[in-house]
Every structure is written in C-alpha cells, then in structure tokens.
Amino acid sequence: MTTTKQSSTYLYLVCLVAALGGFLFGFDTAVISGTVSLVKKDFNLDVVNEGWFVSCALLGCIIGVSISGKLSDKYGRKLIMILSAVLFLASAVGCTVVSSFGQLIAFRLIGGLGIGVASMVSPLYISEFSPSRYRGMMVSLYQLALTIGIVISYFSNAYLAAHTADTFSSAGMQKIFSTEVWRAMLGLGVFPSGIFLLSLFLVPESPRWLLMQGQEAKAKNILIKIDGPQAAAREIAAVKQTGDSESNLKELFKPVYRRALWIGLLLPFLSQVCGINAVIYYGPKILEQAGFTLNNALGGQVTIGLVNVVFTFVAIFTVDKWGRRPLLFVGIGGAVFALLVIGILFAAGITTGPWILIFILLFISCFAFSFGPVCWVVIGEIFPNAIRGKAMALATLSLWVANFLVGQLTPLMLEDLGSSVTFWLFAICCSPALYITWKLIPETKGRSLENIDNYWKETYNAAN
C-alpha cells in the first residue's frame, strides 16, 4: 500500500508541474485583455496596430506549434518544455522594460513562441507520462490549469488597474506600477514562468520518448515508479510494437481516416472563430462599449474568468457520464443563442444594466462545458494510436490559425461593423459546429481507443 501511495503522489506531482505550462498558456494569452486600451493610449495606436499588438503573440504561437513536434521528437519533451518556460520568462521581463512599441511586439512574439510550444508539448508529456486509466484526468488537469491561469490574469489586471498610486520613490517603479501599469500586468508572468522553469529540473523525461530513443532502462525505472513493474512491462511492450509506425503521418490522409481528419481540423477551428478569445482578449473594450468603466470592465472580466473555471469542472465531471455529443449539442446551441441575444441587445441600445454581462457569462459557461474541453477530448480520441501526436499538432495548428484571425480582425469588426454585427458574425461562425456534431462526430463515451480506430475502418468498409 505504501508503494502505491508513493507512486500516485509522484504521478500527480509530475503531471502538476507539466500542467503549469497550461497555467502559463492561459495567463499569457488572457493577460493581454487588461492592457489593450492602456497600450493603445501610451503608444497612440491605430486600430490595425491594436490588432497587431493582440495577435502578434498568436503568430508566435503558430510558429511554436509548427516546430514543437519535431523538436520534442528530436530533443525530448522535457527539454522543449524548459525552452517554453525560458521563452515565457524572457517575454515577461522584456515586456516590463521595453522602450518602444516595436520592442513590445518582439517580446510578445517571443511569449507567443512559448505559448505555442507549451500548448503542444505539455499535454503531450502528460499523456505519455500517465497510466492509461488516469490519462483523461491528468490531461484535464492541464486544461483546468489553463482556465485558472486565465482567471488569475484577470484578477491581477483588475487589482493593478484599481491600485495605481504615486507613492514610488524610484522613477522606474513609478513607471511600471503607476503611469504605465500595463508593464506590471505583463511582467507578473515572471513568477509563474520562473516556478515552471525551476520545477521542470525536478521531473524526469517522458518514458515513452526514452523508449523511442532506445533508453529502455531509464524508461523502465520511471514506469515502475509510476505504476509498478507489471504495468511497466506492458507499456514497454506496447511502445515497442507501435514505435516504428509513428513517424508516418501519411496514414492520417488515407480515405479511411478522412472523416476523423475533418473533425480534427474543423472542430478546433470553429471553437475559436465562435468568438471565445474575442471575449478573453477584448472583454474590457466590449464591456466599456456596454457602459462599464475600465475598472468595472476588468472586474466583469474577472467574473468571466471565474465562470470559465467553474463550468470547466462541470465538463470534467460529466463528459464520461453524459457523453461527448450531448455536451456539444447543448453547449454550442446555448453559445449561439447567447451570441445572438448579445447582438440584439447592442443593436437595440440596451447597454445599461447587467444584461450584456449576463449573456456574455451565458456564452462563456456554455463554451466552458462544451467547446472548450470536449473539443480536445474528442480530438484526443478519434485519431489512430500510431500518429495521434502528429495529428494533434495539426489540430492545434488549426486552432491557433483561427485564434490569430480572431485576434487580428476583432478590433476592426468592433470599430467598422459595431458590436451587434460582430456578435452576430460569431454566432454564424459557431453554428456549423452543430452540424458537424450531428453528422460527423461519433459518440466515443466508454469506447477504447482501439475500438474507435476500428469504428472508422468498419464505417469506411461498409460505405465501400
């Protein structure tokens, strides 16, 4: 009993360290929301540069995702997670001390590289490190850390915006914490990135990667510590059996997996163009248009972040009980309804009172128990075992491309089209996910990964 307890504790601690990549991912992508109007004012930005300030990090994410799979295969999961932590840390320090808008963009790009790398490698490491019976829970820990990172960034932004003071004797500190408080908002990322970096030196390499490199003895010691000698032997045998075929991504493009490929590309893409990150990035600006002051808008953003965390728990506890498709149908349908109503409220000029915030919270809650987590549950299940990692990289790339487009275009839409049309467009972009859920996505609740793989083959053979 003592050995089992120690192994479980070790598993949880290592996965918690890896999940800090998710925390940084959430923190760094959301912290931008409280800084947009402040940076725009200090650097006198037009709407194009405002969008570039938000989306430049997303361009870095696209690059980071594109290179992370190849780098992690060559140099190991742990080393590339360390690289992501270093990039996060450099970005936080640089954004605090920049002297020009160009430098700010450069350091946001560096942070974006870190986000892209972490968004791919951290969950990959957790999934490879965890025993199969714990894998869903452990990967969900990464996702939960992401939502907590978002809400912590909202809290820190709201606190710093409300507590600027002229009490610093140092001109530099006065600039960071008072006259240009956006520097402190971005710079606080130093603390979680530093913790992530130091903690990574205490965790082992992924045992699966070690096996692929022929380092069986090291991998075996880690696997025994995680799950005992019998499970370690089974895992080593399974990796040896499938290891040779993992590099062949062409398998994914065969007709038998075409439906899975479409799901993998479209579902993450639609999960972003529905407008979730427009609310995360531009929430204060949207709420200001609804009549909130900046400080109140940031407070509303904190509420948005808390709702996101709470309803993520709903998904964690229900997705295996109710199934993937019911959550997607209810959540996506609710999100479309909320987006349509928000557009109607703006069009009708009903911008006073709590109504705008109420329906934004409805949209967030629907996303948090459906699109957000269930998208990645489905994507993690539908691909064949041998190429799941590389297929997930394609899905993640699809997400970041959509995220970049939303980040770049939202300020233009808000200014040129207005809030009402912007939210109606998000509703239109969200709607096809209902059709995809109905026509393309099978219910995978309770199925083994091998059973799902066989499902694609049986469906293809039956149709041909």
Short mmCIF file of C-alpha atoms in Angstrom, two decimals:
data_model
loop_
_atom_site.label_atom_id
_atom_site.label_comp_id
_atom_site.label_asym_id
_atom_site.label_seq_id
_atom_site.Cartn_x
_atom_site.Cartn_y
_atom_site.Cartn_z
CA MET A 1 0.00 0.00 0.00
CA THR A 2 2.83 2.38 0.78
CA THR A 3 4.40 1.87 -2.64
CA THR A 4 1.10 2.53 -4.42
CA LYS A 5 0.56 5.73 -2.46
CA GLN A 6 4.07 6.95 -3.24
CA SER A 7 3.66 6.15 -6.93
CA SER A 8 0.34 8.02 -7.10
CA THR A 9 1.82 11.05 -5.36
CA TYR A 10 4.77 11.04 -7.73
CA LEU A 11 2.43 10.83 -10.73
CA TYR A 12 0.27 13.71 -9.54
CA LEU A 13 3.24 15.94 -8.71
CA VAL A 14 4.98 15.40 -12.04
CA CYS A 15 1.77 15.99 -14.00
CA LEU A 16 1.06 19.09 -11.91
CA VAL A 17 4.45 20.51 -12.88
CA ALA A 18 3.75 19.84 -16.56
CA ALA A 19 0.29 21.39 -16.16
CA LEU A 20 1.98 24.66 -15.19
CA GLY A 21 2.57 25.01 -18.93
CA GLY A 22 -1.20 25.25 -19.22
CA PHE A 23 -1.31 27.87 -16.47
CA LEU A 24 1.23 29.99 -18.35
CA PHE A 25 -0.65 29.40 -21.58
CA GLY A 26 -3.86 30.73 -20.00
CA PHE A 27 -2.17 33.57 -18.14
CA ASP A 28 -0.18 34.88 -21.07
CA THR A 29 -2.99 34.73 -23.62
CA ALA A 30 -5.54 36.39 -21.30
CA VAL A 31 -3.37 38.99 -19.56
CA ILE A 32 -3.44 40.97 -22.80
CA SER A 33 -7.11 41.86 -22.24
CA GLY A 34 -6.38 44.37 -19.48
CA THR A 35 -3.53 46.03 -21.33
CA VAL A 36 -5.05 46.76 -24.76
CA SER A 37 -6.62 50.15 -24.04
CA LEU A 38 -3.63 51.23 -21.92
CA VAL A 39 -1.03 50.31 -24.55
CA LYS A 40 -3.17 51.88 -27.27
CA LYS A 41 -3.21 55.15 -25.34
CA ASP A 42 0.50 55.19 -24.43
CA PHE A 43 1.70 54.36 -27.95
CA ASN A 44 -1.13 56.17 -29.80
CA LEU A 45 -2.05 53.04 -31.78
CA ASP A 46 -4.49 52.93 -34.67
CA VAL A 47 -6.90 50.03 -34.93
CA VAL A 48 -4.55 47.98 -37.15
CA ASN A 49 -1.66 48.22 -34.68
CA GLU A 50 -4.06 47.49 -31.82
CA GLY A 51 -4.99 44.23 -33.53
CA TRP A 52 -1.31 43.52 -34.22
CA PHE A 53 -0.47 44.02 -30.53
CA VAL A 54 -3.01 41.34 -29.61
CA SER A 55 -2.41 38.92 -32.46
CA CYS A 56 1.40 39.08 -32.76
CA ALA A 57 1.69 36.61 -29.89
CA LEU A 58 -0.73 34.36 -31.75
CA LEU A 59 1.57 34.43 -34.77
CA GLY A 60 4.33 33.30 -32.43
CA CYS A 61 2.02 30.51 -31.24
CA ILE A 62 1.55 29.27 -34.80
CA ILE A 63 5.31 29.16 -35.30
CA GLY A 64 5.81 27.49 -31.90
CA VAL A 65 3.26 24.76 -32.62
CA SER A 66 4.77 24.18 -36.07
CA ILE A 67 8.23 23.45 -34.68
CA SER A 68 7.42 21.89 -31.29
CA GLY A 69 6.53 18.42 -32.55
CA LYS A 70 9.75 17.99 -34.49
CA LEU A 71 11.90 19.49 -31.71
CA SER A 72 10.30 17.38 -28.98
CA ASP A 73 10.80 14.21 -31.04
CA LYS A 74 14.49 15.04 -31.50
CA TYR A 75 15.48 16.56 -28.16
CA GLY A 76 12.87 15.22 -25.75
CA ARG A 77 9.67 16.53 -24.16
CA LYS A 78 11.35 17.83 -21.01
CA LEU A 79 13.97 19.95 -22.76
CA ILE A 80 11.37 21.57 -25.02
CA MET A 81 9.14 22.33 -22.01
CA ILE A 82 12.17 24.01 -20.45
CA LEU A 83 12.57 26.01 -23.66
CA SER A 84 8.93 27.13 -23.42
CA ALA A 85 9.47 28.26 -19.81
CA VAL A 86 12.57 30.25 -20.83
CA LEU A 87 10.60 31.94 -23.62
CA PHE A 88 7.79 32.81 -21.20
CA LEU A 89 10.29 34.26 -18.73
CA ALA A 90 12.13 36.30 -21.38
CA SER A 91 8.84 37.70 -22.68
CA ALA A 92 7.63 38.76 -19.21
CA VAL A 93 10.91 40.50 -18.37
CA GLY A 94 11.18 42.13 -21.79
CA CYS A 95 7.62 43.48 -21.81
CA THR A 96 8.26 45.12 -18.44
CA VAL A 97 11.25 47.16 -19.61
CA VAL A 98 10.63 47.86 -23.33
CA SER A 99 11.16 51.39 -24.62
CA SER A 100 9.25 51.21 -27.91
CA PHE A 101 6.19 49.59 -29.45
CA GLY A 102 8.44 47.57 -31.79
CA GLN A 103 10.27 46.06 -28.81
CA LEU A 104 6.95 45.27 -27.15
CA ILE A 105 5.83 43.41 -30.28
CA ALA A 106 9.13 41.49 -30.39
CA PHE A 107 8.80 40.28 -26.79
CA ARG A 108 5.12 39.40 -27.28
CA LEU A 109 6.20 37.28 -30.27
CA ILE A 110 8.74 35.53 -28.04
CA GLY A 111 5.99 34.87 -25.49
CA GLY A 112 3.82 33.53 -28.30
CA LEU A 113 6.51 31.03 -29.23
CA GLY A 114 6.45 29.84 -25.62
CA ILE A 115 2.67 29.51 -25.66
CA GLY A 116 2.70 27.55 -28.91
CA VAL A 117 5.38 25.16 -27.67
CA ALA A 118 3.66 24.61 -24.31
CA SER A 119 0.23 24.12 -25.88
CA MET A 120 1.61 21.14 -27.76
CA VAL A 121 4.33 19.65 -25.54
CA SER A 122 2.84 19.95 -22.03
CA PRO A 123 -0.31 17.88 -22.70
CA LEU A 124 1.74 15.51 -24.85
CA TYR A 125 4.14 14.94 -21.94
CA ILE A 126 1.24 14.38 -19.51
CA SER A 127 -0.47 11.89 -21.81
CA GLU A 128 2.77 9.94 -22.29
CA PHE A 129 3.64 10.01 -18.59
CA SER A 130 0.23 8.94 -17.26
CA PRO A 131 -1.05 5.36 -17.00
CA SER A 132 -3.98 4.81 -19.34
CA ARG A 133 -6.56 4.65 -16.54
CA TYR A 134 -5.53 8.10 -15.28
CA ARG A 135 -4.78 9.78 -18.61
CA GLY A 136 -8.08 11.63 -19.01
CA MET A 137 -7.93 13.05 -15.51
CA MET A 138 -4.30 14.09 -15.84
CA VAL A 139 -4.77 15.83 -19.20
CA SER A 140 -7.84 17.57 -17.74
CA LEU A 141 -5.53 18.90 -15.03
CA TYR A 142 -3.64 20.74 -17.76
CA GLN A 143 -6.88 22.19 -19.11
CA LEU A 144 -8.04 23.24 -15.65
CA ALA A 145 -4.68 24.92 -15.05
CA LEU A 146 -5.21 26.84 -18.29
CA THR A 147 -8.55 28.27 -17.11
CA ILE A 148 -7.07 29.11 -13.71
CA GLY A 149 -4.24 30.96 -15.47
CA ILE A 150 -6.84 33.00 -17.33
CA VAL A 151 -8.72 33.97 -14.17
CA ILE A 152 -5.53 34.79 -12.26
CA SER A 153 -4.52 37.16 -15.05
CA TYR A 154 -7.93 38.83 -14.78
CA PHE A 155 -7.54 39.22 -11.01
CA SER A 156 -4.04 40.65 -11.32
CA ASN A 157 -5.11 43.05 -14.09
CA ALA A 158 -8.13 44.25 -12.11
CA TYR A 159 -6.08 44.71 -8.94
CA LEU A 160 -3.26 46.61 -10.65
CA ALA A 161 -5.71 48.83 -12.55
CA ALA A 162 -7.51 49.74 -9.32
CA HIS A 163 -4.42 50.29 -7.15
CA THR A 164 -2.15 52.54 -9.17
CA ALA A 165 -0.52 55.07 -6.86
CA ASP A 166 2.08 57.83 -6.95
CA THR A 167 3.99 56.54 -3.93
CA PHE A 168 7.13 55.08 -5.52
CA SER A 169 10.40 56.87 -4.97
CA SER A 170 12.02 55.18 -7.97
CA ALA A 171 11.08 56.59 -11.38
CA GLY A 172 11.31 53.12 -12.87
CA MET A 173 8.94 51.59 -10.34
CA GLN A 174 6.60 54.56 -10.75
CA LYS A 175 6.52 53.92 -14.48
CA ILE A 176 5.87 50.18 -14.12
CA PHE A 177 3.23 50.25 -11.38
CA SER A 178 1.54 53.61 -11.92
CA THR A 179 1.92 55.68 -15.08
CA GLU A 180 2.28 52.66 -17.41
CA VAL A 181 0.71 49.90 -15.32
CA TRP A 182 0.39 47.59 -18.34
CA ARG A 183 4.10 46.86 -17.80
CA ALA A 184 3.35 45.36 -14.38
CA MET A 185 0.39 43.40 -15.81
CA LEU A 186 2.60 41.73 -18.42
CA GLY A 187 5.62 41.48 -16.10
CA LEU A 188 3.85 39.44 -13.42
CA GLY A 189 4.31 36.44 -15.71
CA VAL A 190 7.87 36.30 -14.34
CA PHE A 191 6.68 34.49 -11.22
CA PRO A 192 4.75 31.52 -12.70
CA SER A 193 7.28 31.13 -15.53
CA GLY A 194 10.13 31.08 -13.02
CA ILE A 195 8.35 28.45 -10.92
CA PHE A 196 7.66 26.39 -14.04
CA LEU A 197 11.29 26.58 -15.15
CA LEU A 198 12.75 25.56 -11.79
CA SER A 199 10.20 22.77 -11.26
CA LEU A 200 10.98 21.20 -14.63
CA PHE A 201 14.51 20.36 -13.48
CA LEU A 202 12.95 18.07 -10.84
CA VAL A 203 10.83 15.95 -13.22
CA PRO A 204 12.02 13.08 -15.44
CA GLU A 205 11.90 12.79 -19.19
CA SER A 206 8.84 11.20 -20.79
CA PRO A 207 9.31 7.41 -20.51
CA ARG A 208 7.72 6.96 -23.93
CA TRP A 209 10.29 9.27 -25.54
CA LEU A 210 13.10 7.43 -23.72
CA LEU A 211 11.84 4.15 -25.14
CA MET A 212 11.77 5.59 -28.65
CA GLN A 213 15.41 6.60 -28.14
CA GLY A 214 16.37 3.11 -27.04
CA GLN A 215 16.88 4.11 -23.38
CA GLU A 216 14.81 1.24 -22.01
CA ALA A 217 16.47 1.02 -18.59
CA LYS A 218 15.73 4.67 -17.73
CA ALA A 219 12.19 4.39 -19.04
CA LYS A 220 11.58 1.19 -17.08
CA ASN A 221 12.66 2.79 -13.79
CA ILE A 222 10.26 5.70 -14.31
CA LEU A 223 7.36 3.45 -15.33
CA ILE A 224 7.86 1.19 -12.30
CA LYS A 225 7.83 4.22 -10.02
CA ILE A 226 4.61 5.44 -11.63
CA ASP A 227 2.61 2.22 -11.91
CA GLY A 228 4.55 -0.83 -10.78
CA PRO A 229 6.62 -3.48 -12.61
CA GLN A 230 3.78 -5.36 -14.37
CA ALA A 231 2.28 -2.18 -15.87
CA ALA A 232 5.78 -1.05 -16.85
CA ALA A 233 6.37 -4.28 -18.76
CA ARG A 234 3.05 -3.94 -20.61
CA GLU A 235 3.78 -0.31 -21.54
CA ILE A 236 7.25 -1.15 -22.84
CA ALA A 237 5.85 -3.99 -24.96
CA ALA A 238 3.11 -1.73 -26.39
CA VAL A 239 5.54 1.05 -27.31
CA LYS A 240 7.91 -1.43 -28.98
CA GLN A 241 5.03 -2.82 -31.01
CA THR A 242 3.85 0.56 -32.36
CA GLY A 243 7.02 2.65 -32.24
CA ASP A 244 8.19 2.02 -35.81
CA SER A 245 4.99 3.31 -37.44
CA GLU A 246 4.67 6.56 -35.52
CA SER A 247 6.63 8.70 -37.97
CA ASN A 248 4.30 8.05 -40.91
CA LEU A 249 1.75 10.88 -40.95
CA LYS A 250 0.50 9.77 -44.39
CA GLU A 251 -1.73 7.28 -42.56
CA LEU A 252 -3.95 10.17 -41.45
CA PHE A 253 -4.67 11.22 -45.05
CA LYS A 254 -5.94 7.81 -46.13
CA PRO A 255 -9.67 7.74 -47.05
CA VAL A 256 -10.48 5.59 -44.03
CA TYR A 257 -9.48 8.42 -41.68
CA ARG A 258 -10.80 11.32 -43.79
CA ARG A 259 -13.77 11.90 -41.52
CA ALA A 260 -11.52 11.95 -38.45
CA LEU A 261 -9.23 14.41 -40.21
CA TRP A 262 -12.12 16.77 -40.98
CA ILE A 263 -13.26 16.65 -37.36
CA GLY A 264 -9.71 17.29 -36.17
CA LEU A 265 -9.29 20.34 -38.39
CA LEU A 266 -12.77 21.87 -38.20
CA LEU A 267 -13.77 21.45 -34.55
CA PRO A 268 -10.75 23.31 -33.08
CA PHE A 269 -11.04 25.99 -35.80
CA LEU A 270 -14.72 26.61 -35.08
CA SER A 271 -14.07 26.60 -31.33
CA GLN A 272 -12.04 29.78 -31.85
CA VAL A 273 -14.00 31.64 -34.55
CA CYS A 274 -17.09 31.42 -32.32
CA GLY A 275 -15.61 34.45 -30.53
CA ILE A 276 -14.34 32.98 -27.26
CA ASN A 277 -10.98 34.71 -27.47
CA ALA A 278 -12.56 37.95 -28.64
CA VAL A 279 -14.23 37.99 -25.22
CA ILE A 280 -10.99 36.99 -23.48
CA TYR A 281 -8.77 39.48 -25.34
CA TYR A 282 -11.20 42.37 -25.84
CA GLY A 283 -13.59 41.79 -22.95
CA PRO A 284 -12.89 45.14 -21.23
CA LYS A 285 -13.33 47.00 -24.51
CA ILE A 286 -16.63 45.23 -25.21
CA LEU A 287 -17.87 45.88 -21.67
CA GLU A 288 -16.80 49.53 -21.92
CA GLN A 289 -18.99 49.79 -25.02
CA ALA A 290 -21.78 48.41 -22.85
CA GLY A 291 -21.36 51.28 -20.41
CA PHE A 292 -18.88 49.88 -17.89
CA THR A 293 -15.90 51.98 -16.76
CA LEU A 294 -12.43 50.43 -17.26
CA ASN A 295 -12.10 49.23 -13.66
CA ASN A 296 -15.64 47.82 -13.68
CA ALA A 297 -14.98 46.23 -17.06
CA LEU A 298 -11.90 44.47 -15.69
CA GLY A 299 -13.99 43.35 -12.71
CA GLY A 300 -16.52 41.94 -15.14
CA GLN A 301 -13.65 40.15 -16.86
CA VAL A 302 -12.71 38.53 -13.53
CA THR A 303 -16.27 37.24 -13.27
CA ILE A 304 -15.97 35.86 -16.80
CA GLY A 305 -12.79 34.01 -15.81
CA LEU A 306 -14.37 32.51 -12.68
CA VAL A 307 -17.37 31.26 -14.65
CA ASN A 308 -14.95 29.70 -17.14
CA VAL A 309 -13.20 27.76 -14.34
CA VAL A 310 -16.42 26.63 -12.63
CA PHE A 311 -18.05 25.31 -15.79
CA THR A 312 -14.85 23.54 -16.83
CA PHE A 313 -15.36 21.44 -13.69
CA VAL A 314 -18.87 20.64 -14.97
CA ALA A 315 -17.34 19.15 -18.12
CA ILE A 316 -14.71 17.19 -16.20
CA PHE A 317 -17.36 15.50 -14.04
CA THR A 318 -19.98 14.89 -16.76
CA VAL A 319 -18.24 14.18 -20.06
CA ASP A 320 -17.78 10.47 -19.27
CA LYS A 321 -21.27 10.21 -17.78
CA TRP A 322 -23.39 12.05 -20.34
CA GLY A 323 -21.20 11.64 -23.41
CA ARG A 324 -19.43 13.99 -25.79
CA ARG A 325 -22.23 14.70 -28.27
CA PRO A 326 -24.88 15.79 -25.72
CA LEU A 327 -22.48 18.29 -24.14
CA LEU A 328 -21.52 19.64 -27.55
CA PHE A 329 -25.15 19.99 -28.68
CA VAL A 330 -26.29 21.76 -25.50
CA GLY A 331 -23.20 23.93 -25.14
CA ILE A 332 -22.88 25.02 -28.77
CA GLY A 333 -26.63 25.65 -29.02
CA GLY A 334 -26.51 27.77 -25.86
CA ALA A 335 -23.48 29.67 -27.14
CA VAL A 336 -25.17 30.52 -30.45
CA PHE A 337 -28.29 31.70 -28.58
CA ALA A 338 -26.21 33.89 -26.22
CA LEU A 339 -24.25 35.45 -29.11
CA LEU A 340 -27.47 36.28 -30.99
CA VAL A 341 -29.00 37.92 -27.91
CA ILE A 342 -25.86 39.96 -27.20
CA GLY A 343 -26.00 41.28 -30.76
CA ILE A 344 -29.69 42.14 -30.34
CA LEU A 345 -29.01 43.99 -27.07
CA PHE A 346 -26.28 46.10 -28.67
CA ALA A 347 -28.46 46.78 -31.74
CA ALA A 348 -31.37 47.85 -29.54
CA GLY A 349 -29.16 50.12 -27.45
CA ILE A 350 -29.80 48.14 -24.25
CA THR A 351 -26.30 48.68 -22.91
CA THR A 352 -27.08 49.80 -19.37
CA GLY A 353 -27.69 47.40 -16.54
CA PRO A 354 -26.39 43.84 -16.26
CA TRP A 355 -27.90 42.28 -19.41
CA ILE A 356 -24.82 42.37 -21.65
CA LEU A 357 -22.67 40.83 -18.92
CA ILE A 358 -25.31 38.18 -18.12
CA PHE A 359 -25.42 36.89 -21.69
CA ILE A 360 -21.63 37.07 -22.05
CA LEU A 361 -21.46 34.86 -18.94
CA LEU A 362 -24.02 32.50 -20.51
CA PHE A 363 -21.85 32.28 -23.61
CA ILE A 364 -18.72 31.62 -21.53
CA SER A 365 -20.42 28.95 -19.41
CA CYS A 366 -21.75 27.14 -22.50
CA PHE A 367 -18.30 27.22 -24.09
CA ALA A 368 -16.59 26.07 -20.88
CA PHE A 369 -18.52 22.81 -20.55
CA SER A 370 -18.66 22.02 -24.27
CA PHE A 371 -16.47 23.51 -26.96
CA GLY A 372 -13.52 24.22 -24.68
CA PRO A 373 -12.84 20.86 -23.03
CA VAL A 374 -14.94 18.44 -25.11
CA CYS A 375 -13.28 19.56 -28.34
CA TRP A 376 -9.94 18.29 -27.04
CA VAL A 377 -11.44 15.14 -25.57
CA VAL A 378 -12.83 14.25 -28.99
CA ILE A 379 -9.66 15.21 -30.87
CA GLY A 380 -7.60 13.13 -28.46
CA GLU A 381 -9.73 10.04 -29.11
CA ILE A 382 -10.51 9.95 -32.83
CA PHE A 383 -7.02 9.51 -34.30
CA PRO A 384 -5.18 6.18 -34.64
CA ASN A 385 -2.68 5.41 -31.90
CA ALA A 386 0.44 5.46 -34.07
CA ILE A 387 0.03 9.06 -35.28
CA ARG A 388 -2.02 10.67 -32.52
CA GLY A 389 0.73 13.12 -31.52
CA LYS A 390 1.35 14.48 -35.00
CA ALA A 391 -2.38 14.57 -35.74
CA MET A 392 -2.89 16.57 -32.55
CA ALA A 393 -0.24 19.01 -33.79
CA LEU A 394 -2.31 19.61 -36.93
CA ALA A 395 -5.43 20.16 -34.81
CA THR A 396 -3.57 22.58 -32.53
CA LEU A 397 -2.23 24.45 -35.55
CA SER A 398 -5.80 24.80 -36.85
CA LEU A 399 -6.81 26.29 -33.50
CA TRP A 400 -4.00 28.85 -33.46
CA VAL A 401 -4.62 29.95 -37.05
CA ALA A 402 -8.26 30.67 -36.15
CA ASN A 403 -7.14 32.33 -32.94
CA PHE A 404 -4.79 34.61 -34.90
CA LEU A 405 -7.55 35.62 -37.30
CA VAL A 406 -9.95 36.45 -34.46
CA GLY A 407 -7.31 38.43 -32.60
CA GLN A 408 -6.41 40.47 -35.68
CA LEU A 409 -9.92 41.08 -37.01
CA THR A 410 -11.97 41.68 -33.85
CA PRO A 411 -10.93 45.33 -33.28
CA LEU A 412 -11.60 46.07 -36.95
CA MET A 413 -15.04 44.47 -36.72
CA LEU A 414 -15.89 46.27 -33.48
CA GLU A 415 -14.91 49.62 -34.98
CA ASP A 416 -16.22 49.25 -38.54
CA LEU A 417 -19.20 46.91 -38.07
CA GLY A 418 -20.15 47.63 -34.47
CA SER A 419 -20.67 45.27 -31.55
CA SER A 420 -24.04 43.92 -32.69
CA VAL A 421 -22.88 42.75 -36.14
CA THR A 422 -19.64 41.40 -34.64
CA PHE A 423 -21.51 39.12 -32.24
CA TRP A 424 -23.94 38.01 -34.96
CA LEU A 425 -20.97 37.02 -37.12
CA PHE A 426 -19.58 34.99 -34.22
CA ALA A 427 -22.96 33.23 -33.92
CA ILE A 428 -22.89 32.40 -37.64
CA CYS A 429 -19.34 31.03 -37.34
CA CYS A 430 -20.31 28.95 -34.30
CA SER A 431 -23.38 27.34 -35.88
CA PRO A 432 -21.65 24.86 -38.25
CA ALA A 433 -20.28 23.03 -35.22
CA LEU A 434 -23.82 21.81 -34.51
CA TYR A 435 -23.97 20.22 -37.96
CA ILE A 436 -20.51 18.67 -37.55
CA THR A 437 -21.53 17.22 -34.18
CA TRP A 438 -24.69 15.77 -35.74
CA LYS A 439 -23.21 14.41 -38.98
CA LEU A 440 -19.52 13.69 -38.38
CA ILE A 441 -18.71 13.12 -34.71
CA PRO A 442 -19.42 9.64 -33.30
CA GLU A 443 -20.20 9.16 -29.63
CA THR A 444 -16.95 7.92 -28.12
CA LYS A 445 -18.04 7.64 -24.47
CA GLY A 446 -16.88 4.34 -22.99
CA ARG A 447 -15.04 3.20 -26.13
CA SER A 448 -11.44 2.15 -26.12
CA LEU A 449 -9.08 3.90 -28.49
CA GLU A 450 -8.69 0.69 -30.46
CA ASN A 451 -12.48 0.37 -30.72
CA ILE A 452 -12.72 3.91 -32.13
CA ASP A 453 -9.99 3.12 -34.67
CA ASN A 454 -11.94 0.01 -35.70
CA TYR A 455 -15.11 2.11 -35.98
CA TRP A 456 -13.53 4.25 -38.73
CA LYS A 457 -12.41 1.13 -40.61
CA GLU A 458 -15.79 -0.59 -40.28
CA THR A 459 -17.67 2.56 -41.35
CA TYR A 460 -15.40 3.02 -44.37
CA ASN A 461 -15.66 -0.63 -45.41
CA ALA A 462 -19.47 -0.55 -45.07
CA ALA A 463 -19.70 2.53 -47.30
CA ASN A 464 -17.45 1.00 -49.96
#
